Amino acid sequence: MSDDEREEKELDLTSPEVVTKYKSAAEIVNKALQLVVKECKPKTKIVDICEKGDAFIREQTGNMYKNAKRKIERGVAFPTCLSVNNTVCHFSPLASDTSELQEGDMVKIDMGCHIDGFIAVVAHTHVVQEGPVNDRKADVIAAANTAAEVALRLVRPGKKNKDVTDAIQKVAAAYDCKIVEGVLSHQLKQFVIDGNKVILSVSNPDTRVDDAEFEENEVYAVDIVASTGEGKPKLLDEKQTTIYKRAVDKNYHLKMKTSRFIFSEINQKFPILPFTARALEEKRARLGLVECVNHDLLQPYPVLHEKPGDYVAHIKFTVLLMPNGSDRITLHPLQKLQPTKTIDDPEIKGWLALGTKTKKKGGGKKKKGKKNEGDKADAEPMDASKTDAAAS
């Protein structure tokens, strides 16, 4: 076995150390999400909440692997975003932004953490209110959540990416909602947040991905976005974009001194994973980022919008395809929902009735081990009626 093959073999889920790093990153991002949800109150500045989420991840990861023999990179894998109501994704404003949350806002929280490049991402939808969520807000959250539960049961070895795409659209339609176009669920690898194996949210002629089959020991970020509108979001203002990722395969000699300064800072601080422009000096960043983006040195994550009055819900989770079944390692409980629709479709009920664990042959004793956040996420067969009233 060559060194390259040995390296590749050690860096997937066959290595207990890799599994531990994924689960440790998940435990931190789950706690960060819990903190952010608690901060979602009326009259709170969105940028302050985003900062608290990122700071928590940096602090918690900074306490790990301090005495490791080699330097282990760790920290934010995707900056905290709070996208409100008809805003679909990637809203993580600069420090100068004064946007605040209001009572009744539907907030989509999106964030990620990594340890040694092993990434755990999560997205969750929370309505800024006391008591149960009802009407169309409840419908769209239930649509995204039920689609996520179905996807969890279909992202398993032997199944294909197309199976998931078709199923989540059917679930959304049952709630009279649409899955949002252009959202991709990616395979995750070490330091790779957008791996080549992809699940498409909606099949259409403009967006094609290669057919792929899920395999044991793979990791996926399953990303579900549902809307009460058309599900065809638009970019309204490029100036709202603040999240970027270095395009590692691109090179260009930048003309402006400001651009070279900013690009050098990005290469030092954020060579691979997405980052927020808040982490750069703001005035210089505004000028320098434009040239970097124009010459494809950076990949922007645009802020997209549905029409005013539409509601958008987002659920994203990280799943490890272990030999004993699928292990969802990132999640947060939903508020109590009172949707106007219920699931009656027998095919959807059939998907929800699937377990996520593979039954082992023989009845060996379970090993005792320390419980962590990942253990709580074991999903057994799900009663379709329960998807209509998520536990508070």
Tab-separated table of C-alpha atoms in Angstrom:
chain	number	residue	atom	x	y	z
A	1	MET	CA	0.000	0.000	0.000
A	2	SER	CA	1.425	3.384	-1.012
A	3	ASP	CA	1.626	6.305	1.430
A	4	ASP	CA	-1.169	8.045	-0.500
A	5	GLU	CA	-3.455	5.014	-0.180
A	6	ARG	CA	-2.644	4.661	3.511
A	7	GLU	CA	-3.355	8.373	4.058
A	8	GLU	CA	-6.688	8.071	2.180
A	9	LYS	CA	-7.640	4.963	4.162
A	10	GLU	CA	-6.934	6.620	7.502
A	11	LEU	CA	-8.970	9.716	6.725
A	12	ASP	CA	-12.431	8.193	6.351
A	13	LEU	CA	-14.856	6.778	8.911
A	14	THR	CA	-12.939	3.486	9.164
A	15	SER	CA	-10.640	5.448	11.497
A	16	PRO	CA	-12.119	5.852	15.026
A	17	GLU	CA	-10.100	9.070	15.406
A	18	VAL	CA	-11.836	10.575	12.367
A	19	VAL	CA	-15.275	9.607	13.723
A	20	THR	CA	-14.364	11.226	17.051
A	21	LYS	CA	-13.343	14.465	15.309
A	22	TYR	CA	-16.601	14.611	13.337
A	23	LYS	CA	-18.630	13.988	16.498
A	24	SER	CA	-16.628	16.516	18.528
A	25	ALA	CA	-17.194	19.161	15.843
A	26	ALA	CA	-20.901	18.231	15.847
A	27	GLU	CA	-21.171	18.521	19.615
A	28	ILE	CA	-19.700	22.041	19.457
A	29	VAL	CA	-21.890	23.217	16.561
A	30	ASN	CA	-25.024	21.780	18.220
A	31	LYS	CA	-24.220	23.773	21.371
A	32	ALA	CA	-23.441	26.880	19.304
A	33	LEU	CA	-26.828	26.527	17.589
A	34	GLN	CA	-28.535	26.196	20.987
A	35	LEU	CA	-26.826	29.440	22.075
A	36	VAL	CA	-27.847	31.268	18.870
A	37	VAL	CA	-31.505	30.146	19.166
A	38	LYS	CA	-31.619	31.562	22.718
A	39	GLU	CA	-30.244	34.881	21.393
A	40	CYS	CA	-32.996	35.195	18.764
A	41	LYS	CA	-35.144	37.807	20.497
A	42	PRO	CA	-36.955	40.903	19.210
A	43	LYS	CA	-34.790	44.033	18.822
A	44	THR	CA	-31.531	42.038	18.807
A	45	LYS	CA	-29.027	42.964	16.095
A	46	ILE	CA	-28.467	40.124	13.647
A	47	VAL	CA	-24.734	40.791	13.345
A	48	ASP	CA	-24.320	40.490	17.147
A	49	ILE	CA	-25.945	37.052	17.126
A	50	CYS	CA	-23.781	35.918	14.186
A	51	GLU	CA	-20.673	37.083	16.055
A	52	LYS	CA	-21.688	35.184	19.204
A	53	GLY	CA	-22.165	31.967	17.224
A	54	ASP	CA	-18.752	32.216	15.558
A	55	ALA	CA	-17.015	33.280	18.802
A	56	PHE	CA	-18.462	30.267	20.650
A	57	ILE	CA	-17.159	27.866	17.982
A	58	ARG	CA	-13.705	29.492	17.984
A	59	GLU	CA	-13.509	29.370	21.783
A	60	GLN	CA	-14.677	25.743	22.116
A	61	THR	CA	-12.482	24.395	19.324
A	62	GLY	CA	-9.542	26.434	20.638
A	63	ASN	CA	-9.683	24.427	23.865
A	64	MET	CA	-9.205	21.132	22.012
A	65	TYR	CA	-5.982	19.462	20.861
A	66	LYS	CA	-3.867	22.167	22.488
A	67	ASN	CA	-1.050	19.735	23.209
A	68	ALA	CA	-1.202	17.705	19.998
A	69	LYS	CA	2.163	16.745	18.490
A	70	ARG	CA	1.239	18.353	15.175
A	71	LYS	CA	-0.751	21.558	14.729
A	72	ILE	CA	-4.411	20.672	14.293
A	73	GLU	CA	-6.465	23.277	12.441
A	74	ARG	CA	-9.891	23.837	13.988
A	75	GLY	CA	-12.612	26.459	14.175
A	76	VAL	CA	-15.468	27.845	12.080
A	77	ALA	CA	-16.198	25.766	8.951
A	78	PHE	CA	-19.081	27.994	7.825
A	79	PRO	CA	-19.800	31.434	9.322
A	80	THR	CA	-23.027	31.851	11.307
A	81	CYS	CA	-25.855	33.171	9.092
A	82	LEU	CA	-29.291	34.428	10.129
A	83	SER	CA	-31.614	34.704	7.129
A	84	VAL	CA	-35.046	36.117	7.983
A	85	ASN	CA	-38.505	35.397	6.475
A	86	ASN	CA	-38.258	35.483	2.645
A	87	THR	CA	-34.437	35.729	2.710
A	88	VAL	CA	-33.304	32.238	1.737
A	89	CYS	CA	-29.670	31.964	2.845
A	90	HIS	CA	-26.188	33.355	3.605
A	91	PHE	CA	-27.198	36.566	5.427
A	92	SER	CA	-24.274	37.286	7.755
A	93	PRO	CA	-23.954	41.083	7.782
A	94	LEU	CA	-20.944	43.320	8.354
A	95	ALA	CA	-20.378	44.999	11.730
A	96	SER	CA	-21.855	48.282	10.455
A	97	ASP	CA	-25.232	46.656	9.609
A	98	THR	CA	-28.119	47.627	11.913
A	99	SER	CA	-30.689	44.925	10.943
A	100	GLU	CA	-32.624	43.632	13.968
A	101	LEU	CA	-34.922	40.682	14.570
A	102	GLN	CA	-38.619	41.405	15.093
A	103	GLU	CA	-41.393	39.500	16.857
A	104	GLY	CA	-42.754	36.793	14.533
A	105	ASP	CA	-39.662	36.659	12.277
A	106	MET	CA	-38.849	33.255	10.819
A	107	VAL	CA	-35.086	32.902	11.252
A	108	LYS	CA	-32.937	30.367	9.401
A	109	ILE	CA	-29.706	29.732	11.309
A	110	ASP	CA	-26.850	28.149	9.342
A	111	MET	CA	-23.386	27.387	10.760
A	112	GLY	CA	-20.477	24.952	10.707
A	113	CYS	CA	-17.519	23.786	12.793
A	114	HIS	CA	-14.472	21.695	11.972
A	115	ILE	CA	-11.737	19.885	13.828
A	116	ASP	CA	-8.693	18.972	11.738
A	117	GLY	CA	-10.801	19.667	8.642
A	118	PHE	CA	-13.550	17.202	9.617
A	119	ILE	CA	-16.663	19.311	9.198
A	120	ALA	CA	-20.041	19.304	10.956
A	121	VAL	CA	-22.659	21.710	9.589
A	122	VAL	CA	-26.187	22.434	10.752
A	123	ALA	CA	-29.134	24.656	9.803
A	124	HIS	CA	-32.304	25.161	11.813
A	125	THR	CA	-35.444	27.315	11.536
A	126	HIS	CA	-36.798	29.212	14.536
A	127	VAL	CA	-39.713	31.645	14.793
A	128	VAL	CA	-39.200	34.570	17.183
A	129	GLN	CA	-42.303	34.025	19.310
A	130	GLU	CA	-43.637	32.266	22.384
A	131	GLY	CA	-46.009	29.320	21.982
A	132	PRO	CA	-46.765	27.041	19.024
A	133	VAL	CA	-46.047	28.029	15.412
A	134	ASN	CA	-49.102	27.715	13.164
A	135	ASP	CA	-50.525	28.381	9.674
A	136	ARG	CA	-48.150	28.653	6.692
A	137	LYS	CA	-45.099	29.211	8.886
A	138	ALA	CA	-45.768	25.815	10.492
A	139	ASP	CA	-46.445	24.220	7.081
A	140	VAL	CA	-43.102	25.263	5.618
A	141	ILE	CA	-41.082	24.248	8.702
A	142	ALA	CA	-42.899	20.887	8.776
A	143	ALA	CA	-42.206	20.482	5.037
A	144	ALA	CA	-38.462	21.082	5.485
A	145	ASN	CA	-38.272	18.922	8.608
A	146	THR	CA	-40.243	15.986	7.171
A	147	ALA	CA	-38.195	16.173	3.965
A	148	ALA	CA	-35.036	16.069	6.113
A	149	GLU	CA	-36.345	13.012	7.992
A	150	VAL	CA	-37.100	11.259	4.688
A	151	ALA	CA	-33.674	12.225	3.291
A	152	LEU	CA	-31.996	10.810	6.407
A	153	ARG	CA	-33.625	7.458	5.640
A	154	LEU	CA	-32.724	7.529	1.930
A	155	VAL	CA	-29.105	8.719	2.187
A	156	ARG	CA	-27.821	5.210	2.787
A	157	PRO	CA	-25.505	2.798	0.991
A	158	GLY	CA	-27.075	1.410	-2.177
A	159	LYS	CA	-29.477	4.312	-2.695
A	160	LYS	CA	-28.898	6.993	-5.338
A	161	ASN	CA	-28.864	10.790	-5.128
A	162	LYS	CA	-31.852	10.989	-7.513
A	163	ASP	CA	-33.973	8.962	-5.025
A	164	VAL	CA	-33.533	11.748	-2.463
A	165	THR	CA	-34.224	14.591	-4.932
A	166	ASP	CA	-37.550	13.047	-6.006
A	167	ALA	CA	-38.632	12.206	-2.449
A	168	ILE	CA	-38.048	15.622	-0.864
A	169	GLN	CA	-40.058	17.352	-3.610
A	170	LYS	CA	-42.958	14.985	-2.975
A	171	VAL	CA	-42.847	15.740	0.769
A	172	ALA	CA	-42.848	19.523	0.204
A	173	ALA	CA	-45.824	19.229	-2.162
A	174	ALA	CA	-47.781	17.398	0.566
A	175	TYR	CA	-47.549	20.626	2.630
A	176	ASP	CA	-48.374	22.790	-0.418
A	177	CYS	CA	-44.783	24.089	-0.375
A	178	LYS	CA	-41.867	23.985	-2.813
A	179	ILE	CA	-38.302	22.796	-2.361
A	180	VAL	CA	-36.064	25.738	-3.249
A	181	GLU	CA	-34.092	25.360	-6.475
A	182	GLY	CA	-30.308	25.549	-6.620
A	183	VAL	CA	-29.634	24.091	-3.159
A	184	LEU	CA	-27.051	21.290	-3.207
A	185	SER	CA	-26.315	18.684	-0.542
A	186	HIS	CA	-22.618	17.767	-0.712
A	187	GLN	CA	-20.422	14.927	0.379
A	188	LEU	CA	-17.995	16.146	3.058
A	189	LYS	CA	-14.330	15.168	3.204
A	190	GLN	CA	-11.391	16.480	5.197
A	191	PHE	CA	-11.219	20.251	4.507
A	192	VAL	CA	-13.777	19.815	1.688
A	193	ILE	CA	-17.203	21.356	2.371
A	194	ASP	CA	-18.463	20.892	-1.192
A	195	GLY	CA	-17.393	17.402	-2.284
A	196	ASN	CA	-18.039	16.013	-5.772
A	197	LYS	CA	-20.916	13.706	-4.840
A	198	VAL	CA	-23.999	15.929	-4.781
A	199	ILE	CA	-27.747	15.662	-4.124
A	200	LEU	CA	-29.787	18.139	-6.158
A	201	SER	CA	-32.724	19.809	-4.411
A	202	VAL	CA	-34.832	20.113	-7.576
A	203	SER	CA	-34.276	18.443	-10.943
A	204	ASN	CA	-34.397	20.903	-13.810
A	205	PRO	CA	-32.720	21.253	-17.218
A	206	ASP	CA	-30.464	24.120	-16.042
A	207	THR	CA	-28.872	22.238	-13.151
A	208	ARG	CA	-27.487	18.787	-13.726
A	209	VAL	CA	-25.350	16.669	-11.427
A	210	ASP	CA	-23.755	13.277	-11.998
A	211	ASP	CA	-25.730	10.255	-10.850
A	212	ALA	CA	-24.129	8.930	-7.691
A	213	GLU	CA	-24.685	6.066	-5.272
A	214	PHE	CA	-24.124	6.489	-1.543
A	215	GLU	CA	-21.452	4.268	-0.002
A	216	GLU	CA	-20.519	3.135	3.483
A	217	ASN	CA	-18.075	5.379	5.387
A	218	GLU	CA	-19.101	8.530	3.500
A	219	VAL	CA	-20.240	11.769	5.160
A	220	TYR	CA	-22.910	14.121	3.792
A	221	ALA	CA	-24.304	17.552	4.589
A	222	VAL	CA	-27.985	17.121	3.730
A	223	ASP	CA	-29.414	20.556	2.951
A	224	ILE	CA	-33.188	21.097	2.695
A	225	VAL	CA	-34.754	24.498	1.994
A	226	ALA	CA	-38.538	24.784	1.554
A	227	SER	CA	-40.669	27.803	0.621
A	228	THR	CA	-44.321	28.826	0.632
A	229	GLY	CA	-43.479	30.699	-2.596
A	230	GLU	CA	-42.233	29.544	-5.994
A	231	GLY	CA	-38.901	28.177	-4.764
A	232	LYS	CA	-36.988	30.214	-7.376
A	233	PRO	CA	-34.934	32.675	-5.339
A	234	LYS	CA	-33.295	35.794	-6.776
A	235	LEU	CA	-30.133	37.744	-6.026
A	236	LEU	CA	-31.334	41.292	-5.264
A	237	ASP	CA	-28.162	43.047	-4.123
A	238	GLU	CA	-24.583	41.800	-4.569
A	239	LYS	CA	-23.485	44.144	-1.781
A	240	GLN	CA	-25.277	41.876	0.712
A	241	THR	CA	-22.787	39.075	-0.042
A	242	THR	CA	-20.283	38.720	2.795
A	243	ILE	CA	-19.363	35.020	2.710
A	244	TYR	CA	-16.687	33.768	0.333
A	245	LYS	CA	-14.460	30.751	-0.188
A	246	ARG	CA	-11.011	30.733	-1.757
A	247	ALA	CA	-11.100	29.059	-5.185
A	248	VAL	CA	-7.902	27.056	-4.664
A	249	ASP	CA	-7.533	26.104	-8.333
A	250	LYS	CA	-7.514	29.725	-9.596
A	251	ASN	CA	-4.631	32.208	-9.869
A	252	TYR	CA	-4.466	35.800	-11.086
A	253	HIS	CA	-2.098	38.724	-10.513
A	254	LEU	CA	-4.308	41.337	-8.849
A	255	LYS	CA	-3.776	44.949	-10.004
A	256	MET	CA	-4.969	46.899	-6.944
A	257	LYS	CA	-2.768	47.105	-3.856
A	258	THR	CA	-5.879	46.834	-1.621
A	259	SER	CA	-6.935	43.636	-3.397
A	260	ARG	CA	-3.463	42.102	-2.978
A	261	PHE	CA	-3.461	43.001	0.729
A	262	ILE	CA	-6.911	41.454	1.299
A	263	PHE	CA	-6.102	38.357	-0.780
A	264	SER	CA	-2.885	37.799	1.157
A	265	GLU	CA	-4.854	38.038	4.426
A	266	ILE	CA	-7.411	35.518	3.102
A	267	ASN	CA	-4.675	33.079	2.063
A	268	GLN	CA	-3.149	33.255	5.525
A	269	LYS	CA	-6.332	33.072	7.602
A	270	PHE	CA	-8.862	31.242	5.391
A	271	PRO	CA	-6.995	29.233	2.753
A	272	ILE	CA	-9.679	26.579	2.194
A	273	LEU	CA	-12.981	26.936	4.077
A	274	PRO	CA	-15.656	29.679	3.764
A	275	PHE	CA	-15.193	32.886	5.764
A	276	THR	CA	-17.044	36.132	6.443
A	277	ALA	CA	-15.812	39.531	5.282
A	278	ARG	CA	-16.445	40.666	8.892
A	279	ALA	CA	-13.159	38.947	9.737
A	280	LEU	CA	-11.311	41.362	7.406
A	281	GLU	CA	-10.684	45.092	7.756
A	282	GLU	CA	-14.040	46.423	6.515
A	283	LYS	CA	-13.124	49.405	4.266
A	284	ARG	CA	-10.282	47.584	2.542
A	285	ALA	CA	-12.353	44.419	2.253
A	286	ARG	CA	-15.167	46.142	0.352
A	287	LEU	CA	-12.755	47.364	-2.315
A	288	GLY	CA	-10.424	44.386	-2.469
A	289	LEU	CA	-13.028	41.620	-2.544
A	290	VAL	CA	-14.609	42.958	-5.759
A	291	GLU	CA	-11.457	42.422	-7.835
A	292	CYS	CA	-10.864	39.003	-6.243
A	293	VAL	CA	-14.422	37.897	-7.145
A	294	ASN	CA	-14.266	39.389	-10.650
A	295	HIS	CA	-11.230	37.224	-11.411
A	296	ASP	CA	-12.717	34.062	-9.830
A	297	LEU	CA	-10.188	33.906	-6.988
A	298	LEU	CA	-13.079	33.783	-4.531
A	299	GLN	CA	-16.370	31.917	-4.730
A	300	PRO	CA	-19.167	34.126	-3.330
A	301	TYR	CA	-22.106	32.747	-1.337
A	302	PRO	CA	-24.849	35.160	-2.454
A	303	VAL	CA	-27.779	36.255	-0.284
A	304	LEU	CA	-30.890	35.056	-2.138
A	305	HIS	CA	-34.525	36.055	-1.654
A	306	GLU	CA	-37.982	34.717	-2.378
A	307	LYS	CA	-40.789	37.281	-2.878
A	308	PRO	CA	-41.847	39.463	0.091
A	309	GLY	CA	-44.557	37.656	2.067
A	310	ASP	CA	-43.125	34.191	1.307
A	311	TYR	CA	-41.756	32.111	4.181
A	312	VAL	CA	-38.639	29.985	3.814
A	313	ALA	CA	-37.522	27.194	6.177
A	314	HIS	CA	-34.074	25.580	6.243
A	315	ILE	CA	-32.979	22.304	7.842
A	316	LYS	CA	-29.443	21.008	7.289
A	317	PHE	CA	-27.727	18.124	9.028
A	318	THR	CA	-24.499	16.134	8.883
A	319	VAL	CA	-24.818	12.369	8.577
A	320	LEU	CA	-22.142	9.686	8.888
A	321	LEU	CA	-22.853	6.532	6.855
A	322	MET	CA	-21.475	4.081	9.417
A	323	PRO	CA	-21.379	0.290	8.975
A	324	ASN	CA	-24.243	-0.015	11.512
A	325	GLY	CA	-26.417	2.587	9.780
A	326	SER	CA	-26.809	6.339	9.349
A	327	ASP	CA	-25.731	8.538	12.255
A	328	ARG	CA	-27.189	12.066	12.170
A	329	ILE	CA	-24.775	14.061	14.299
A	330	THR	CA	-26.167	17.614	14.028
A	331	LEU	CA	-29.670	18.732	14.988
A	332	HIS	CA	-31.789	20.938	17.239
A	333	PRO	CA	-35.375	20.296	18.412
A	334	LEU	CA	-38.080	22.327	16.671
A	335	GLN	CA	-40.704	24.512	18.296
A	336	LYS	CA	-44.177	22.998	18.578
A	337	LEU	CA	-45.811	23.154	15.151
A	338	GLN	CA	-49.507	23.277	14.219
A	339	PRO	CA	-49.453	22.909	10.415
A	340	THR	CA	-52.587	23.130	8.290
A	341	LYS	CA	-51.644	19.938	6.375
A	342	THR	CA	-51.052	16.339	7.417
A	343	ILE	CA	-49.149	13.530	5.707
A	344	ASP	CA	-51.574	11.026	4.172
A	345	ASP	CA	-49.450	9.803	1.256
A	346	PRO	CA	-48.608	6.083	1.767
A	347	GLU	CA	-45.226	6.392	0.001
A	348	ILE	CA	-44.097	9.207	2.332
A	349	LYS	CA	-45.390	7.255	5.339
A	350	GLY	CA	-43.400	4.272	4.069
A	351	TRP	CA	-40.189	6.299	3.874
A	352	LEU	CA	-40.711	7.678	7.388
A	353	ALA	CA	-41.279	4.140	8.689
A	354	LEU	CA	-37.763	3.115	7.644
A	355	GLY	CA	-35.219	2.864	10.455
A	356	THR	CA	-31.767	4.409	10.121
A	357	LYS	CA	-29.779	1.695	11.887
A	358	THR	CA	-28.674	-1.613	10.379
A	359	LYS	CA	-29.572	-4.552	12.587
A	360	LYS	CA	-26.466	-6.539	13.455
A	361	LYS	CA	-26.435	-10.297	13.240
A	362	GLY	CA	-26.099	-11.996	16.613
A	363	GLY	CA	-26.934	-10.437	19.948
A	364	GLY	CA	-23.636	-9.154	21.274
A	365	LYS	CA	-23.639	-6.897	24.306
A	366	LYS	CA	-23.532	-3.208	23.654
A	367	LYS	CA	-20.287	-1.564	24.638
A	368	LYS	CA	-20.642	1.061	27.290
A	369	GLY	CA	-19.363	4.387	26.089
A	370	LYS	CA	-19.623	8.044	26.868
A	371	LYS	CA	-22.789	9.528	25.416
A	372	ASN	CA	-22.376	12.598	23.284
A	373	GLU	CA	-24.653	14.743	21.154
A	374	GLY	CA	-24.431	12.293	18.273
A	375	ASP	CA	-26.002	9.500	20.341
A	376	LYS	CA	-29.145	11.542	20.854
A	377	ALA	CA	-29.637	11.761	17.114
A	378	ASP	CA	-30.287	8.038	16.527
A	379	ALA	CA	-33.416	8.025	14.377
A	380	GLU	CA	-35.657	5.002	14.525
A	381	PRO	CA	-38.811	4.531	12.437
A	382	MET	CA	-40.846	7.713	12.530
A	383	ASP	CA	-44.598	7.959	12.845
A	384	ALA	CA	-45.824	10.277	10.061
A	385	SER	CA	-48.393	11.848	12.374
A	386	LYS	CA	-45.597	13.035	14.656
A	387	THR	CA	-44.008	15.071	11.881
A	388	ASP	CA	-47.026	17.344	12.049
A	389	ALA	CA	-46.390	18.345	15.644
A	390	ALA	CA	-42.683	18.484	16.359
A	391	ALA	CA	-41.788	18.290	20.032
A	392	SER	CA	-41.222	21.638	21.631
